[in-house]
Short mmCIF file of C-alpha atoms and ligand atoms in Angstrom, two decimals:
data_model
loop_
_atom_site.label_atom_id
_atom_site.label_comp_id
_atom_site.label_asym_id
_atom_site.label_seq_id
_atom_site.Cartn_x
_atom_site.Cartn_y
_atom_site.Cartn_z
CA MET A 1 -10.24 -7.97 16.88
CA SER A 2 -10.17 -10.29 14.05
CA SER A 3 -7.24 -12.69 13.53
CA ARG A 4 -7.40 -12.26 9.78
CA TYR A 5 -6.47 -9.45 7.47
CA TYR A 6 -7.16 -9.05 3.64
CA ILE A 7 -5.36 -6.21 1.90
CA THR A 8 -5.53 -5.31 -1.81
CA THR A 9 -3.87 -2.96 -4.13
CA PRO A 10 -5.71 -1.56 -7.18
CA ILE A 11 -5.09 -3.69 -10.16
CA TYR A 12 -2.89 -1.77 -12.56
CA TYR A 13 -3.50 -1.02 -16.17
CA VAL A 14 -1.18 -2.88 -18.51
CA THR A 15 -0.70 0.11 -20.85
CA ASP A 16 2.87 0.51 -19.63
CA ALA A 17 5.56 -0.58 -17.09
CA PRO A 18 4.92 0.51 -13.52
CA HIS A 19 6.16 3.86 -12.31
CA ILE A 20 6.91 5.29 -8.88
CA GLY A 21 3.25 6.07 -8.23
CA HIS A 22 2.21 2.45 -8.71
CA LEU A 23 5.11 1.46 -6.49
CA TYR A 24 3.82 3.79 -3.82
CA THR A 25 0.37 2.00 -3.62
CA THR A 26 1.88 -1.54 -3.76
CA VAL A 27 4.67 -0.99 -1.18
CA ALA A 28 2.08 0.61 1.20
CA ALA A 29 -0.01 -2.59 1.02
CA ASP A 30 3.15 -4.61 1.41
CA ILE A 31 4.29 -2.76 4.47
CA MET A 32 0.85 -3.24 5.99
CA SER A 33 0.75 -6.93 5.07
CA HIS A 34 4.19 -7.50 6.77
CA TYR A 35 3.22 -5.52 9.73
CA GLN A 36 -0.09 -7.39 10.27
CA LYS A 37 1.85 -10.72 10.01
CA MET A 38 4.04 -9.40 12.80
CA LEU A 39 0.99 -8.89 14.81
CA GLY A 40 0.24 -12.53 14.33
CA LYS A 41 -2.57 -12.16 11.91
CA GLU A 42 -3.30 -14.56 9.06
CA VAL A 43 -2.84 -12.24 6.04
CA TRP A 44 -4.00 -12.41 2.44
CA PHE A 45 -2.42 -9.82 0.14
CA LEU A 46 -3.78 -9.42 -3.36
CA THR A 47 -2.46 -7.43 -6.32
CA GLY A 48 -2.79 -7.83 -10.07
CA THR A 49 -3.50 -6.20 -13.34
CA ASP A 50 -6.48 -4.55 -15.15
CA GLU A 51 -6.22 -5.86 -18.71
CA HIS A 52 -9.58 -5.00 -20.47
CA GLY A 53 -11.08 -1.85 -21.86
CA GLN A 54 -10.56 0.97 -24.24
CA LYS A 55 -7.31 2.21 -22.78
CA ILE A 56 -5.60 -1.16 -23.39
CA GLN A 57 -7.31 -1.67 -26.79
CA LYS A 58 -6.04 1.81 -27.90
CA LYS A 59 -2.46 1.24 -26.59
CA ALA A 60 -2.30 -2.22 -28.28
CA LYS A 61 -3.22 -0.61 -31.53
CA GLU A 62 -0.47 1.99 -31.09
CA THR A 63 2.09 -0.61 -30.34
CA GLY A 64 0.91 -3.00 -33.11
CA GLU A 65 0.24 -5.89 -30.73
CA THR A 66 -3.04 -7.68 -29.79
CA PRO A 67 -4.34 -6.50 -26.47
CA GLN A 68 -3.59 -9.93 -25.02
CA ALA A 69 0.06 -9.82 -26.26
CA LEU A 70 0.47 -6.26 -24.83
CA ALA A 71 -0.98 -7.45 -21.47
CA ASP A 72 1.25 -10.51 -21.45
CA ARG A 73 4.26 -8.42 -22.11
CA VAL A 74 3.52 -5.63 -19.61
CA VAL A 75 2.36 -7.88 -16.77
CA LYS A 76 5.88 -9.31 -16.62
CA LYS A 77 7.17 -5.82 -15.82
CA TYR A 78 4.91 -5.53 -12.85
CA ILE A 79 5.82 -8.94 -11.59
CA GLU A 80 9.50 -8.23 -11.94
CA THR A 81 9.24 -4.81 -10.24
CA TRP A 82 7.37 -6.19 -7.31
CA LYS A 83 9.85 -8.98 -6.96
CA SER A 84 12.75 -6.56 -7.00
CA TYR A 85 11.09 -4.55 -4.32
CA GLY A 86 10.58 -7.55 -2.14
CA VAL A 87 6.86 -7.39 -2.31
CA GLU A 88 5.30 -10.53 -0.87
CA TYR A 89 1.80 -10.77 -2.29
CA ASN A 90 -0.24 -14.00 -1.86
CA ASP A 91 -2.02 -13.79 -5.15
CA PHE A 92 -1.66 -11.96 -8.41
CA ILE A 93 -4.90 -11.69 -10.41
CA ARG A 94 -5.20 -10.77 -14.10
CA THR A 95 -8.60 -9.81 -15.37
CA THR A 96 -8.08 -11.88 -18.49
CA GLU A 97 -7.91 -14.97 -16.45
CA GLU A 98 -10.80 -17.45 -16.78
CA ARG A 99 -11.36 -17.57 -12.96
CA HIS A 100 -12.06 -13.75 -13.00
CA LYS A 101 -14.18 -13.64 -16.24
CA LYS A 102 -16.54 -16.44 -14.97
CA VAL A 103 -17.28 -14.46 -11.73
CA VAL A 104 -17.84 -11.08 -13.64
CA GLN A 105 -20.29 -12.80 -16.02
CA ALA A 106 -22.20 -14.52 -13.22
CA TYR A 107 -22.51 -11.29 -11.28
CA ILE A 108 -23.81 -9.32 -14.31
CA LYS A 109 -26.26 -12.07 -15.05
CA LYS A 110 -27.45 -12.08 -11.41
CA LEU A 111 -27.97 -8.30 -11.53
CA MET A 112 -29.76 -8.52 -14.93
CA ASP A 113 -32.07 -11.16 -13.44
CA SER A 114 -32.82 -8.99 -10.33
CA GLY A 115 -33.45 -5.93 -12.56
CA ASP A 116 -30.65 -3.89 -11.08
CA ILE A 117 -29.06 -3.97 -14.55
CA TYR A 118 -31.39 -2.82 -17.44
CA LEU A 119 -31.05 -1.97 -21.11
CA SER A 120 -31.43 1.70 -22.36
CA SER A 121 -29.36 4.21 -24.34
CA TYR A 122 -26.90 6.69 -23.38
CA GLN A 123 -25.29 9.91 -24.78
CA GLY A 124 -22.70 11.60 -22.74
CA LEU A 125 -19.20 12.95 -22.33
CA TYR A 126 -16.64 10.23 -21.86
CA CYS A 127 -13.08 10.43 -20.56
CA ILE A 128 -11.08 7.49 -22.23
CA PRO A 129 -8.11 7.64 -19.84
CA CYS A 130 -10.41 7.43 -16.83
CA GLU A 131 -12.84 5.12 -18.53
CA ALA A 132 -15.78 7.16 -17.12
CA TYR A 133 -18.59 9.38 -18.18
CA CYS A 134 -19.12 12.86 -16.74
CA THR A 135 -21.89 15.43 -16.85
CA GLU A 136 -21.76 18.70 -18.91
CA THR A 137 -21.38 20.70 -15.70
CA GLN A 138 -18.47 18.55 -14.46
CA ALA A 139 -16.60 18.84 -17.71
CA VAL A 140 -15.45 22.35 -17.50
CA ASP A 141 -14.01 23.42 -20.91
CA GLY A 142 -14.55 20.07 -22.24
CA LYS A 143 -12.06 18.53 -19.90
CA CYS A 144 -12.44 15.58 -17.43
CA PRO A 145 -13.03 16.67 -13.89
CA ASP A 146 -10.51 13.98 -12.61
CA CYS A 147 -7.63 14.05 -14.97
CA HIS A 148 -8.25 17.34 -16.90
CA ARG A 149 -7.85 15.69 -20.21
CA SER A 150 -10.37 16.18 -23.19
CA VAL A 151 -13.52 14.28 -23.03
CA GLU A 152 -15.37 12.91 -26.08
CA THR A 153 -19.12 12.67 -26.84
CA LEU A 154 -20.26 9.12 -27.04
CA ARG A 155 -23.76 7.75 -27.84
CA GLU A 156 -24.38 4.06 -27.29
CA GLU A 157 -27.09 1.59 -26.44
CA SER A 158 -26.14 0.65 -22.99
CA TYR A 159 -26.97 -1.41 -19.97
CA PHE A 160 -27.38 0.59 -16.85
CA PHE A 161 -26.81 -0.24 -13.24
CA LYS A 162 -29.34 1.14 -10.69
CA MET A 163 -26.80 3.00 -8.61
CA ALA A 164 -29.25 5.71 -7.49
CA LYS A 165 -31.29 3.01 -5.67
CA TYR A 166 -28.35 2.25 -3.32
CA VAL A 167 -27.31 5.83 -2.45
CA GLN A 168 -29.33 6.02 0.81
CA PRO A 169 -28.17 2.54 2.05
CA LEU A 170 -24.54 3.49 1.24
CA LEU A 171 -24.83 6.85 3.10
CA LYS A 172 -26.19 4.92 6.07
CA HIS A 173 -23.41 2.51 5.94
CA ILE A 174 -20.80 5.23 5.89
CA GLU A 175 -22.52 6.92 8.78
CA THR A 176 -22.56 3.81 10.88
CA HIS A 177 -19.03 2.70 10.00
CA PRO A 178 -17.00 5.84 10.66
CA ASN A 179 -13.70 4.09 9.58
CA PHE A 180 -15.09 2.79 6.28
CA ILE A 181 -13.32 5.50 4.25
CA LEU A 182 -10.11 7.00 5.49
CA PRO A 183 -8.71 9.64 5.85
CA GLU A 184 -11.57 11.79 6.97
CA SER A 185 -10.94 14.52 4.24
CA ARG A 186 -11.37 11.98 1.43
CA LYS A 187 -14.46 10.49 3.19
CA ASN A 188 -16.00 13.91 2.96
CA GLU A 189 -15.28 14.00 -0.77
CA VAL A 190 -17.30 10.80 -1.10
CA LEU A 191 -20.13 12.15 0.99
CA GLY A 192 -20.21 15.36 -1.04
CA PHE A 193 -20.64 13.24 -4.18
CA LEU A 194 -23.30 10.97 -2.69
CA LYS A 195 -25.25 13.97 -1.38
CA GLY A 196 -25.35 15.42 -5.02
CA GLU A 197 -27.26 14.04 -7.93
CA VAL A 198 -26.20 10.41 -8.32
CA ARG A 199 -27.66 8.79 -11.51
CA ASP A 200 -27.72 5.16 -12.57
CA ILE A 201 -24.49 4.36 -14.45
CA SER A 202 -23.77 2.83 -17.78
CA ILE A 203 -22.44 -0.60 -17.14
CA SER A 204 -21.62 -1.83 -20.65
CA ARG A 205 -19.84 -0.61 -23.79
CA THR A 206 -20.54 -1.18 -27.53
CA THR A 207 -17.61 0.86 -28.64
CA ILE A 208 -14.93 -1.73 -27.61
CA ASP A 209 -14.13 -5.27 -28.61
CA TRP A 210 -11.57 -5.87 -25.83
CA GLY A 211 -13.67 -6.75 -22.75
CA ILE A 212 -15.80 -9.44 -21.12
CA PRO A 213 -19.01 -10.03 -23.17
CA MET A 214 -22.31 -9.19 -21.51
CA PRO A 215 -24.60 -12.25 -21.23
CA ALA A 216 -26.70 -12.95 -24.35
CA ASP A 217 -29.89 -10.87 -24.47
CA PRO A 218 -32.47 -10.96 -27.31
CA LYS A 219 -33.44 -7.36 -26.58
CA ALA A 220 -29.96 -6.07 -27.24
CA THR A 221 -29.34 -4.73 -30.83
CA LYS A 222 -25.60 -4.64 -30.47
CA SER A 223 -22.78 -6.64 -28.91
CA HIS A 224 -21.98 -5.30 -25.45
CA LYS A 225 -18.88 -5.63 -23.30
CA VAL A 226 -18.91 -5.25 -19.55
CA TYR A 227 -17.86 -1.76 -18.34
CA VAL A 228 -14.17 -2.03 -17.40
CA TRP A 229 -14.67 -0.66 -13.81
CA PHE A 230 -17.30 -3.38 -13.03
CA ASP A 231 -14.89 -5.92 -14.46
CA ALA A 232 -11.92 -4.51 -12.54
CA LEU A 233 -13.49 -4.04 -9.19
CA THR A 234 -14.83 -7.56 -9.17
CA ASN A 235 -11.23 -8.80 -8.98
CA TYR A 236 -11.24 -8.37 -5.15
CA VAL A 237 -13.84 -11.10 -4.87
CA SER A 238 -13.04 -13.24 -7.91
CA ALA A 239 -9.48 -13.72 -6.64
CA LEU A 240 -10.87 -15.36 -3.42
CA GLY A 241 -12.57 -18.21 -5.33
CA PRO A 242 -15.36 -19.15 -7.68
CA LEU A 243 -18.54 -17.31 -6.95
CA ASP A 244 -17.92 -16.32 -3.37
CA LYS A 245 -18.51 -19.75 -2.04
CA ASP A 246 -14.90 -20.54 -1.45
CA GLU A 247 -13.42 -20.99 2.02
CA LYS A 248 -10.94 -18.17 1.21
CA PHE A 249 -13.86 -15.89 0.52
CA GLU A 250 -15.48 -16.81 3.89
CA LYS A 251 -12.25 -16.23 5.65
CA PHE A 252 -10.95 -13.09 4.16
CA TRP A 253 -13.70 -11.08 2.48
CA PRO A 254 -15.20 -9.71 5.76
CA GLU A 255 -11.75 -8.36 6.51
CA ALA A 256 -11.05 -6.64 3.12
CA ILE A 257 -9.11 -3.39 3.10
CA HIS A 258 -8.62 -1.70 -0.22
CA VAL A 259 -5.65 0.67 -0.63
CA VAL A 260 -6.18 3.00 -3.43
CA GLY A 261 -5.02 6.40 -4.81
CA LYS A 262 -7.39 9.42 -4.37
CA ASP A 263 -8.14 9.42 -8.19
CA ILE A 264 -9.96 6.08 -7.98
CA LEU A 265 -11.65 6.53 -4.59
CA ARG A 266 -15.07 7.17 -5.98
CA PHE A 267 -14.99 3.87 -7.88
CA HIS A 268 -14.05 2.09 -4.65
CA ALA A 269 -16.19 3.96 -2.22
CA VAL A 270 -19.40 4.42 -4.31
CA TYR A 271 -19.46 2.14 -7.38
CA TRP A 272 -18.09 -1.00 -5.68
CA PRO A 273 -20.11 -0.91 -2.53
CA THR A 274 -23.31 -0.27 -4.50
CA PHE A 275 -22.47 -3.21 -6.84
CA LEU A 276 -21.88 -5.37 -3.83
CA MET A 277 -25.09 -4.30 -2.08
CA ALA A 278 -27.11 -5.16 -5.31
CA LEU A 279 -25.42 -8.58 -5.24
CA GLY A 280 -26.29 -9.11 -1.68
CA LEU A 281 -22.73 -9.36 -0.62
CA PRO A 282 -21.10 -7.78 2.41
CA LEU A 283 -19.09 -4.56 1.94
CA PRO A 284 -15.28 -4.34 2.38
CA LYS A 285 -14.18 -3.29 5.83
CA GLN A 286 -12.21 -0.29 4.81
CA ILE A 287 -11.04 1.87 1.88
CA ILE A 288 -7.83 3.84 2.32
CA ALA A 289 -7.06 6.53 -0.07
CA HIS A 290 -3.60 8.03 -0.49
CA GLY A 291 -2.49 11.18 -2.18
CA TRP A 292 -0.35 11.49 -5.36
CA LEU A 293 3.36 11.81 -5.90
CA THR A 294 3.74 14.88 -7.92
CA ASP A 295 6.32 16.54 -10.06
CA SER A 296 6.03 20.41 -10.09
CA ASN A 297 2.56 19.90 -8.53
CA ARG A 298 1.42 17.60 -11.37
CA LYS A 299 0.51 13.98 -10.80
CA ILE A 300 3.48 11.70 -11.82
CA SER A 301 2.09 9.54 -14.65
CA LYS A 302 3.05 7.80 -17.86
CA SER A 303 0.64 9.79 -19.91
CA LEU A 304 1.89 13.13 -18.66
CA GLY A 305 5.32 12.09 -19.64
CA ASN A 306 6.86 12.51 -16.14
CA ALA A 307 6.98 8.94 -15.08
CA ILE A 308 9.92 7.59 -13.05
CA ASP A 309 11.10 4.08 -13.24
CA PRO A 310 11.24 2.39 -9.74
CA VAL A 311 13.75 -0.26 -10.85
CA ALA A 312 16.21 2.43 -12.02
CA LEU A 313 15.63 4.29 -8.75
CA ALA A 314 16.31 1.20 -6.61
CA GLN A 315 19.67 0.77 -8.55
CA LYS A 316 20.60 4.25 -7.41
CA VAL A 317 19.45 4.38 -3.83
CA GLY A 318 18.61 0.76 -2.96
CA VAL A 319 15.26 -0.95 -2.48
CA ASP A 320 15.11 -0.24 1.22
CA GLY A 321 16.19 3.36 0.52
CA MET A 322 13.20 3.80 -1.76
CA ARG A 323 10.69 1.92 0.47
CA PHE A 324 11.80 4.07 3.38
CA PHE A 325 11.89 7.41 1.58
CA LEU A 326 8.48 7.00 0.19
CA PHE A 327 6.85 6.45 3.66
CA LYS A 328 8.95 8.57 5.89
CA GLU A 329 8.86 11.59 3.63
CA PHE A 330 5.21 11.77 2.45
CA VAL A 331 2.00 12.00 4.37
CA PHE A 332 -0.03 8.97 3.19
CA GLY A 333 -3.37 10.81 2.57
CA LEU A 334 -1.86 13.89 1.06
CA ASP A 335 0.00 14.76 -2.18
CA GLY A 336 3.71 14.92 -1.95
CA GLU A 337 6.20 16.59 -4.27
CA TYR A 338 8.92 14.17 -5.38
CA THR A 339 12.31 15.48 -6.08
CA GLU A 340 15.60 13.52 -6.38
CA ALA A 341 17.37 15.94 -4.01
CA ILE A 342 14.83 15.35 -1.24
CA MET A 343 15.08 11.60 -1.82
CA TYR A 344 18.94 11.70 -1.32
CA GLN A 345 18.75 13.93 1.61
CA ARG A 346 16.15 11.90 3.37
CA ILE A 347 18.02 8.55 2.86
CA ASN A 348 21.30 9.99 3.88
CA ALA A 349 20.08 11.88 6.91
CA ASP A 350 17.74 9.14 8.36
CA LEU A 351 19.29 5.89 7.20
CA ALA A 352 22.98 6.51 6.62
CA ASN A 353 23.40 9.01 9.47
CA ASP A 354 20.92 8.29 12.13
CA PHE A 355 20.04 4.64 11.90
CA GLY A 356 23.07 3.22 10.15
CA ASN A 357 25.57 5.05 12.31
CA CYS A 358 23.80 4.20 15.47
CA ILE A 359 23.80 0.46 14.65
CA SER A 360 27.48 0.68 13.76
CA ARG A 361 28.47 2.62 16.89
CA VAL A 362 26.70 0.18 19.23
CA THR A 363 27.66 -3.08 17.48
CA ASN A 364 31.23 -1.93 17.48
CA MET A 365 31.36 -0.81 21.10
CA ILE A 366 29.74 -4.04 22.51
CA PRO A 367 32.47 -6.49 21.28
CA LYS A 368 35.11 -3.82 22.08
CA TYR A 369 34.06 -3.25 25.72
CA MET A 370 32.20 -6.45 26.52
CA GLY A 371 33.98 -9.19 24.40
CA ASN A 372 32.76 -11.59 21.87
CA ASP A 373 31.03 -14.17 24.09
CA PRO A 374 27.24 -14.45 24.44
CA ILE A 375 25.87 -11.83 26.85
CA LEU A 376 23.03 -12.46 29.12
CA VAL A 377 20.90 -9.41 29.00
CA THR A 378 18.04 -9.82 31.50
CA SER A 379 19.63 -8.26 34.58
CA TYR A 380 20.78 -5.13 32.66
CA LEU A 381 17.33 -4.69 31.08
CA ASN A 382 15.58 -4.84 34.38
CA GLU A 383 17.31 -1.49 35.32
CA ILE A 384 15.50 1.72 34.68
CA SER A 385 16.77 4.16 32.07
CA GLU A 386 15.49 6.94 29.89
CA LEU A 387 15.79 4.67 26.91
CA LYS A 388 13.56 2.03 28.47
CA THR A 389 10.83 4.61 29.15
CA LEU A 390 11.17 6.07 25.60
CA ALA A 391 11.20 2.71 23.91
CA SER A 392 7.84 1.74 25.54
CA GLU A 393 6.32 5.21 24.72
CA VAL A 394 7.29 5.24 20.98
CA VAL A 395 6.30 1.60 20.38
CA ILE A 396 2.75 2.24 21.68
CA GLN A 397 2.57 5.34 19.51
CA ALA A 398 4.00 3.75 16.47
CA HIS A 399 1.48 0.89 16.67
CA LYS A 400 -1.38 3.43 17.08
CA GLU A 401 -0.28 5.33 13.94
CA MET A 402 -0.20 2.13 11.93
CA GLU A 403 -3.97 1.68 12.70
CA THR A 404 -4.74 4.55 10.47
CA PHE A 405 -1.99 4.06 7.86
CA SER A 406 -0.07 6.94 9.18
CA PHE A 407 3.28 5.41 8.13
CA HIS A 408 5.33 8.60 8.40
CA LYS A 409 4.18 9.24 12.08
CA SER A 410 4.83 5.66 12.97
CA LEU A 411 8.39 6.15 11.58
CA GLU A 412 8.85 9.41 13.26
CA ASN A 413 8.20 7.70 16.59
CA ILE A 414 10.79 5.05 15.74
CA TRP A 415 13.12 7.85 14.86
CA LYS A 416 12.58 9.42 18.23
CA LEU A 417 14.03 6.23 19.68
CA ILE A 418 17.01 6.11 17.26
CA SER A 419 17.88 9.75 18.09
CA GLY A 420 17.30 8.94 21.76
CA VAL A 421 20.01 6.26 21.47
CA ASN A 422 22.43 8.59 19.81
CA ARG A 423 21.86 11.15 22.44
CA TYR A 424 22.18 8.66 25.23
CA VAL A 425 25.53 7.40 23.95
CA GLU A 426 26.79 11.01 23.79
CA ASN A 427 25.56 11.76 27.29
CA ASN A 428 26.91 8.76 28.86
CA ALA A 429 30.21 8.49 26.97
CA PRO A 430 30.87 4.77 27.05
CA TRP A 431 34.50 5.46 26.01
CA THR A 432 35.12 7.47 29.18
CA LEU A 433 33.40 4.84 31.42
CA ALA A 434 35.62 2.22 29.80
CA LYS A 435 38.77 4.03 30.99
CA SER A 436 37.65 3.82 34.65
CA SER A 437 38.90 1.10 37.02
CA ASP A 438 35.79 1.50 39.30
CA PRO A 439 33.60 -1.69 39.05
CA LYS A 440 30.57 0.56 39.30
CA ASP A 441 31.58 2.25 36.10
CA LYS A 442 32.15 -1.08 34.34
CA ARG A 443 28.58 -2.04 35.29
CA LYS A 444 27.30 1.26 34.20
CA LEU A 445 29.13 1.01 30.87
CA GLU A 446 27.59 -2.46 30.31
CA GLU A 447 24.17 -1.26 31.24
CA VAL A 448 24.40 1.73 28.91
CA LEU A 449 25.51 -0.49 25.97
CA ILE A 450 22.77 -3.09 26.63
CA HIS A 451 20.09 -0.40 26.87
CA CYS A 452 21.22 1.06 23.49
CA HIS A 453 21.28 -2.46 22.07
CA GLU A 454 17.78 -3.18 23.32
CA SER A 455 16.32 0.10 21.92
CA LEU A 456 17.92 -0.66 18.56
CA ARG A 457 16.65 -4.21 18.64
CA ILE A 458 13.11 -2.79 19.09
CA ALA A 459 13.54 -0.14 16.50
CA SER A 460 15.04 -2.61 13.82
CA LEU A 461 12.23 -5.11 14.53
CA PHE A 462 9.66 -2.41 14.03
CA LEU A 463 11.36 -1.50 10.77
CA VAL A 464 11.26 -4.96 9.24
CA PRO A 465 7.97 -4.33 7.37
CA PHE A 466 9.39 -1.02 5.96
CA ILE A 467 12.96 -1.94 5.06
CA PRO A 468 13.00 -5.75 5.37
CA LYS A 469 16.43 -6.43 4.11
CA SER A 470 18.28 -3.81 6.07
CA ALA A 471 16.24 -4.21 9.27
CA LYS A 472 16.94 -7.97 9.26
CA GLN A 473 20.64 -7.29 8.63
CA ALA A 474 20.66 -4.84 11.62
CA LEU A 475 18.98 -7.52 13.77
CA SER A 476 21.59 -9.90 12.63
CA TYR A 477 24.49 -7.58 13.52
CA LEU A 478 22.71 -7.12 16.89
CA GLY A 479 22.69 -10.84 17.27
CA THR A 480 19.01 -11.10 17.72
CA ASP A 481 17.76 -12.19 14.34
CA SER A 482 17.37 -15.83 15.07
CA ASP A 483 13.85 -15.49 16.45
CA LEU A 484 12.47 -13.86 13.25
CA SER A 485 11.45 -17.26 12.04
CA VAL A 486 9.36 -17.98 15.11
CA PRO A 487 5.71 -18.16 14.06
CA ALA A 488 4.48 -16.59 17.29
CA PRO A 489 3.53 -12.99 16.99
CA LEU A 490 6.60 -10.79 16.75
CA VAL A 491 4.70 -8.11 18.46
CA THR A 492 5.55 -9.43 21.84
CA GLN A 493 9.24 -9.11 21.04
CA LEU A 494 8.56 -5.35 20.48
CA THR A 495 8.41 -5.03 24.26
CA TRP A 496 11.41 -4.15 26.31
CA GLY A 497 13.13 -7.27 27.61
CA GLN A 498 11.14 -9.66 25.38
CA GLY A 499 13.93 -10.26 22.93
CA PRO A 500 16.41 -13.20 23.17
CA LYS A 501 17.87 -13.54 26.61
CA SER A 502 21.34 -14.11 25.28
CA ILE A 503 22.97 -12.03 22.50
CA THR A 504 26.20 -12.34 20.46
CA VAL A 505 26.98 -9.04 18.79
CA THR A 506 29.38 -9.16 15.85
CA LYS A 507 31.28 -6.08 14.50
CA SER A 508 29.14 -4.71 11.58
CA SER A 509 29.73 -3.14 8.25
CA PRO A 510 27.94 0.09 7.27
CA LEU A 511 24.19 -0.69 6.67
CA PHE A 512 23.61 2.26 4.40
CA PRO A 513 26.66 3.76 2.60
CA ARG A 514 26.33 7.54 2.21
CA LEU A 515 24.87 8.31 -1.30
CA GLU A 516 26.24 10.89 -3.58
CA MET A 517 23.59 12.50 -5.68
CA PRO A 518 24.59 12.34 -9.36
CA LYS A 519 25.30 15.76 -10.90
CA ALA A 520 22.53 16.80 -13.28
N1 MSP B 1 -6.92 0.01 -13.23
C1 MSP B 1 -7.29 1.01 -12.37
C2 MSP B 1 -7.56 0.47 -10.98
C3 MSP B 1 -8.60 -0.56 -10.90
S1 MSP B 1 -8.73 -1.19 -9.25
C4 MSP B 1 -10.06 -2.17 -9.33
C5 MSP B 1 -6.18 2.11 -12.24
N2 MSP B 1 -5.01 1.63 -12.60
S2 MSP B 1 -3.70 2.68 -12.67
O1 MSP B 1 -2.60 1.77 -13.09
O2 MSP B 1 -4.02 3.80 -13.35
O3 MSP B 1 -3.34 3.16 -11.18
C6 MSP B 1 -3.38 2.36 -10.12
C7 MSP B 1 -2.95 3.07 -8.83
O4 MSP B 1 -1.71 3.79 -8.97
C8 MSP B 1 -4.02 4.10 -8.29
O5 MSP B 1 -4.22 3.88 -6.94
C9 MSP B 1 -3.38 5.43 -8.48
O6 MSP B 1 -3.70 6.37 -7.58
C10 MSP B 1 -1.88 5.04 -8.32
N3 MSP B 1 -1.02 6.00 -8.86
C11 MSP B 1 -0.79 6.32 -10.18
N4 MSP B 1 -0.04 7.46 -10.18
C12 MSP B 1 0.23 7.86 -9.04
C13 MSP B 1 1.00 8.96 -8.43
N5 MSP B 1 1.64 9.80 -9.19
N6 MSP B 1 1.12 8.95 -7.14
C14 MSP B 1 0.61 7.98 -6.32
N7 MSP B 1 -0.14 7.07 -6.76
C15 MSP B 1 -0.54 7.09 -8.14
O7 MSP B 1 -6.45 3.19 -11.79
#
């Protein structure tokens, strides 16, 4: 297994501030990045913004700004939103940056020289919101097959990329790398597309000004800009350094994992790999496609007018409440219907009731029944208990689910442990044991409490990538947070008995106050 990990989000259009759908993709990548660091890997996490193309040009015209001014204004909202959600990326790339433009132009030039990009002309149906052409058969009733909005007829002199040439090699790659596209259902969509009629694609536009210029060419009669998807996809490599010779490229590119929404899977799983093959570069390791957050079964999006502001949501239910809700409630590969009622229910039930109450119960009972001095835990933890068995089982399962981005299943396992602690407390009634004068009962009481404590330490540690602030707070109440700064893999501390040998538990305040859903 490699000791490095490179994870990317799509780069977002700067037409408007981010909404909850964008948050979903970014937080997914952030959780994975935190988690991989916990496993001791050297992680590189990239996000950024997609700032060229017709969409941006059109929006800038509407707002009366230059496209650059629009991008400069909106990019700030992305940066602020990610900051407010505790997203810890290593690099933020903007496609209007020089470091990116240089790489795009060099790649286009290379493909023109090799003959994989050639000049011709094109007439077709074009979807502006998706920045993509579609065929007559795909455009049922003149609507885009992906977003179902009207398509327009465009005719233009165009450069083409020889995509058809790379279909067979790509099919072979998918076949020999079964985890290249996940989940399986989405992989089948890609295979279906590749087994159909795949044509060469138009790789330039003459209808826009706002884009990276194609290299000078005496054969061209018009001024061409690079197709925005070629421009955008290249960010994953251009951010690693100039012309793939950088040390960062060598280190991280072979480990690249792209997290994307299902709507942009084809660009990542077909277009991008074929561009890379033509450039003679290795393919990314994996492409993970998630479903959409929907509202009355329609994708939540700014252009459909049902966007929800993530910053406002965090003010209502907390950053960790949101981070948790999105990944406990929804199955990563599938669509999920978002409602405020479900959000409040989920946060109250799982965080305020189950986790929060459990932490508060245990951290109040330990000082009450065992005093405030440091407690040596090893001898207690060597004893057998149902929690000890359960903790080992759920941690193994939770790790396994993370391998395939099954966040909700991973969390379900952690919740089995938290519910197990609540049950264990009820069944063993520490308050009754505390009344007994029998020394055996005293030892039993201490053992019960320390086993609950150890289970919660493990659960909280596993939750750090999901709900960083509250999980660290929980660890601090449990008196075991000091070792979070240790550079050694935290994964070892997820094993029973591998936490600090001595703990000092302080009485806690509620981690998650119960939320009242505002009346409509
Ligand atoms: N700029 C392109 C990506 C280029 S990557 C080289 C783009 N940008 S986007 O801003 O429209 O969307 C980016 C991501 O947000 C996509 O992964 C998309 O699936 C995700 N989401 C947007 N709305 C969404 C939901 N309602 N639900 C979940 N994710 C969705 O596409």
